[in-house]
Amino acid sequence: QAVLVSIPKKTLEMASSVDSVLVLGILGIVATTCILRRRLQLITGAFGYAVNLIECALWATSYCFFAMTCSHLVELAFPAFKPEHENSFEWLLLEVCLQAGANAVCSQVIRDAVHVLPVPDLNRDGKKLAAEGGGVIFAFIMFSRQPNWKAKVALLDKLMGSHFLVHRLL
């Protein structure tokens, strides 16, 4: 920094006052240009980020629509949960795991359907956003539309307890 400051000082001492004003003017323009360029980068970066957030909202809306309309269909393929019915632990575990597999198949079909939709790349940066895969909103909506499966998972959790592996394996 000392070198950068000393060079303009020496230049000013050696030059006439008109030359000094001209040099200072040029240095001022260069400095102002650098500052404005940096601020413009910040502004355009913030704008690009906001546009990507809007694109994320479009993806989430698409996934939410399909999850709300289709995910309950998985539950139709499995027996309804009856709390008074005595379920064996093994049978309940099998039902929960099979329905998890069916949910994975349904999720993949919904992802394939959503990716056929013409969701535009609003920022035109080619960036793949996390929301394009569905994410937490998609999973939450999908599972909230399956009350029987949630009840089975809750009962299975109660049956397993916190020391499941220790008691079952020993």
Short mmCIF file of C-alpha atoms in Angstrom, two decimals:
data_model
loop_
_atom_site.label_atom_id
_atom_site.label_comp_id
_atom_site.label_asym_id
_atom_site.label_seq_id
_atom_site.Cartn_x
_atom_site.Cartn_y
_atom_site.Cartn_z
CA GLN A 1 0.00 0.00 0.00
CA ALA A 2 2.83 2.39 0.81
CA VAL A 3 4.27 1.88 -2.67
CA LEU A 4 0.90 2.57 -4.31
CA VAL A 5 0.52 5.80 -2.33
CA SER A 6 4.11 6.93 -2.83
CA ILE A 7 4.01 6.58 -6.64
CA PRO A 8 1.14 9.07 -7.10
CA LYS A 9 2.78 11.44 -4.57
CA LYS A 10 6.06 11.39 -6.51
CA THR A 11 4.16 11.88 -9.75
CA LEU A 12 2.37 14.88 -8.31
CA GLU A 13 5.60 16.43 -7.02
CA MET A 14 7.32 16.13 -10.41
CA ALA A 15 4.42 17.25 -12.59
CA SER A 16 2.81 20.62 -13.07
CA SER A 17 -0.52 21.39 -11.44
CA VAL A 18 -2.50 20.74 -14.66
CA ASP A 19 -0.82 17.37 -15.09
CA SER A 20 -1.46 16.57 -11.44
CA VAL A 21 -5.16 17.31 -11.79
CA LEU A 22 -5.29 15.15 -14.92
CA VAL A 23 -3.51 12.23 -13.21
CA LEU A 24 -5.72 12.54 -10.14
CA GLY A 25 -8.80 12.64 -12.36
CA ILE A 26 -7.73 9.48 -14.20
CA LEU A 27 -6.94 7.71 -10.92
CA GLY A 28 -10.32 8.80 -9.55
CA ILE A 29 -12.11 7.45 -12.64
CA VAL A 30 -10.27 4.12 -12.37
CA ALA A 31 -11.07 3.83 -8.66
CA THR A 32 -14.72 4.77 -9.20
CA THR A 33 -15.01 2.26 -12.05
CA CYS A 34 -13.60 -0.53 -9.87
CA ILE A 35 -15.99 0.29 -7.03
CA LEU A 36 -19.02 0.50 -9.35
CA ARG A 37 -18.06 -2.74 -11.12
CA ARG A 38 -17.90 -4.55 -7.77
CA ARG A 39 -21.26 -3.14 -6.67
CA LEU A 40 -22.80 -4.09 -10.01
CA GLN A 41 -21.51 -7.65 -9.54
CA LEU A 42 -23.13 -7.75 -6.12
CA ILE A 43 -26.42 -6.43 -7.48
CA THR A 44 -26.51 -8.81 -10.46
CA GLY A 45 -25.49 -11.70 -8.18
CA ALA A 46 -28.35 -10.89 -5.80
CA PHE A 47 -30.77 -10.61 -8.72
CA GLY A 48 -29.61 -13.97 -10.11
CA TYR A 49 -30.05 -15.55 -6.69
CA ALA A 50 -33.60 -14.16 -6.41
CA VAL A 51 -34.44 -15.53 -9.85
CA ASN A 52 -33.11 -18.96 -8.83
CA LEU A 53 -35.34 -18.83 -5.74
CA ILE A 54 -38.36 -18.20 -7.97
CA GLU A 55 -37.33 -21.18 -10.08
CA CYS A 56 -37.10 -23.30 -6.89
CA ALA A 57 -40.65 -22.24 -6.05
CA LEU A 58 -41.84 -23.43 -9.47
CA TRP A 59 -40.25 -26.84 -8.92
CA ALA A 60 -41.68 -27.13 -5.39
CA THR A 61 -45.15 -26.16 -6.61
CA SER A 62 -45.03 -28.86 -9.29
CA TYR A 63 -43.91 -31.52 -6.83
CA CYS A 64 -46.50 -30.44 -4.28
CA PHE A 65 -49.30 -30.73 -6.86
CA PHE A 66 -48.30 -34.25 -7.91
CA ALA A 67 -47.72 -35.39 -4.33
CA MET A 68 -51.13 -34.08 -3.25
CA THR A 69 -52.94 -35.73 -6.13
CA CYS A 70 -51.08 -39.05 -6.52
CA SER A 71 -49.34 -40.19 -3.35
CA HIS A 72 -52.48 -41.48 -1.63
CA LEU A 73 -52.79 -44.06 -4.44
CA VAL A 74 -49.94 -46.05 -2.89
CA GLU A 75 -52.00 -46.62 0.23
CA LEU A 76 -54.81 -48.21 -1.80
CA ALA A 77 -52.54 -51.18 -2.58
CA PHE A 78 -52.05 -52.05 1.11
CA PRO A 79 -54.45 -53.19 3.84
CA ALA A 80 -55.89 -50.46 6.04
CA PHE A 81 -54.53 -50.07 9.54
CA LYS A 82 -56.79 -51.46 12.24
CA PRO A 83 -55.58 -50.63 15.75
CA GLU A 84 -57.73 -53.30 17.37
CA HIS A 85 -56.38 -56.01 15.05
CA GLU A 86 -53.46 -57.97 16.45
CA ASN A 87 -50.57 -57.57 14.03
CA SER A 88 -47.48 -59.68 14.32
CA PHE A 89 -44.28 -57.69 14.49
CA GLU A 90 -42.86 -59.43 11.41
CA TRP A 91 -45.99 -58.87 9.31
CA LEU A 92 -46.16 -55.20 10.29
CA LEU A 93 -42.48 -54.74 9.47
CA LEU A 94 -43.02 -56.39 6.07
CA GLU A 95 -46.00 -54.13 5.29
CA VAL A 96 -44.11 -50.98 6.25
CA CYS A 97 -41.06 -51.96 4.20
CA LEU A 98 -43.12 -52.95 1.15
CA GLN A 99 -45.03 -49.69 1.29
CA ALA A 100 -41.73 -47.80 1.56
CA GLY A 101 -40.69 -49.53 -1.68
CA ALA A 102 -44.00 -48.62 -3.30
CA ASN A 103 -43.47 -45.03 -2.15
CA ALA A 104 -40.05 -45.03 -3.81
CA VAL A 105 -41.62 -46.23 -7.08
CA CYS A 106 -44.36 -43.59 -6.84
CA SER A 107 -41.76 -40.91 -6.07
CA GLN A 108 -39.74 -41.84 -9.13
CA VAL A 109 -42.82 -41.76 -11.37
CA ILE A 110 -43.71 -38.32 -10.00
CA ARG A 111 -40.13 -37.07 -10.51
CA ASP A 112 -40.22 -38.30 -14.10
CA ALA A 113 -43.57 -36.57 -14.65
CA VAL A 114 -42.36 -33.29 -13.14
CA HIS A 115 -39.22 -33.28 -15.28
CA VAL A 116 -41.38 -33.47 -18.41
CA LEU A 117 -43.00 -30.17 -17.43
CA PRO A 118 -41.56 -27.08 -19.13
CA VAL A 119 -40.13 -25.43 -16.00
CA PRO A 120 -37.89 -22.71 -17.45
CA ASP A 121 -34.33 -21.95 -16.44
CA LEU A 122 -35.22 -18.38 -15.48
CA ASN A 123 -31.65 -17.31 -14.78
CA ARG A 124 -30.31 -19.02 -17.93
CA ASP A 125 -27.27 -20.17 -15.98
CA GLY A 126 -27.77 -23.91 -16.50
CA LYS A 127 -27.45 -24.41 -12.75
CA LYS A 128 -29.12 -27.55 -11.38
CA LEU A 129 -31.08 -26.56 -8.30
CA ALA A 130 -31.70 -28.88 -5.36
CA ALA A 131 -35.45 -28.30 -5.68
CA GLU A 132 -35.43 -30.08 -9.05
CA GLY A 133 -35.23 -33.41 -7.21
CA GLY A 134 -38.28 -32.85 -5.04
CA GLY A 135 -36.80 -32.55 -1.60
CA VAL A 136 -38.33 -32.21 1.80
CA ILE A 137 -41.60 -30.56 0.71
CA PHE A 138 -42.29 -33.39 -1.71
CA ALA A 139 -41.55 -36.07 0.90
CA PHE A 140 -43.57 -34.32 3.61
CA ILE A 141 -46.66 -33.93 1.41
CA MET A 142 -46.33 -37.47 0.09
CA PHE A 143 -46.18 -39.08 3.53
CA SER A 144 -48.82 -36.81 5.04
CA ARG A 145 -51.28 -38.14 2.44
CA GLN A 146 -50.83 -41.73 3.75
CA PRO A 147 -52.42 -41.90 7.23
CA ASN A 148 -52.55 -45.72 7.35
CA TRP A 149 -48.86 -46.03 6.64
CA LYS A 150 -48.01 -43.38 9.25
CA ALA A 151 -50.08 -45.30 11.84
CA LYS A 152 -48.28 -48.55 10.96
CA VAL A 153 -44.89 -46.86 11.27
CA ALA A 154 -45.90 -45.38 14.66
CA LEU A 155 -47.03 -48.79 15.95
CA LEU A 156 -43.88 -50.42 14.64
CA ASP A 157 -41.82 -47.74 16.37
CA LYS A 158 -43.67 -48.43 19.62
CA LEU A 159 -43.10 -52.19 19.28
CA MET A 160 -39.43 -51.76 18.46
CA GLY A 161 -38.60 -49.39 21.28
CA SER A 162 -35.25 -47.70 21.67
CA HIS A 163 -33.29 -50.92 22.31
CA PHE A 164 -34.67 -52.96 19.41
CA LEU A 165 -31.44 -54.44 18.11
CA VAL A 166 -30.11 -55.27 21.56
CA HIS A 167 -33.24 -57.23 22.55
CA ARG A 168 -33.80 -58.94 19.19
CA LEU A 169 -30.23 -60.00 18.52
CA LEU A 170 -29.18 -61.11 22.02
#
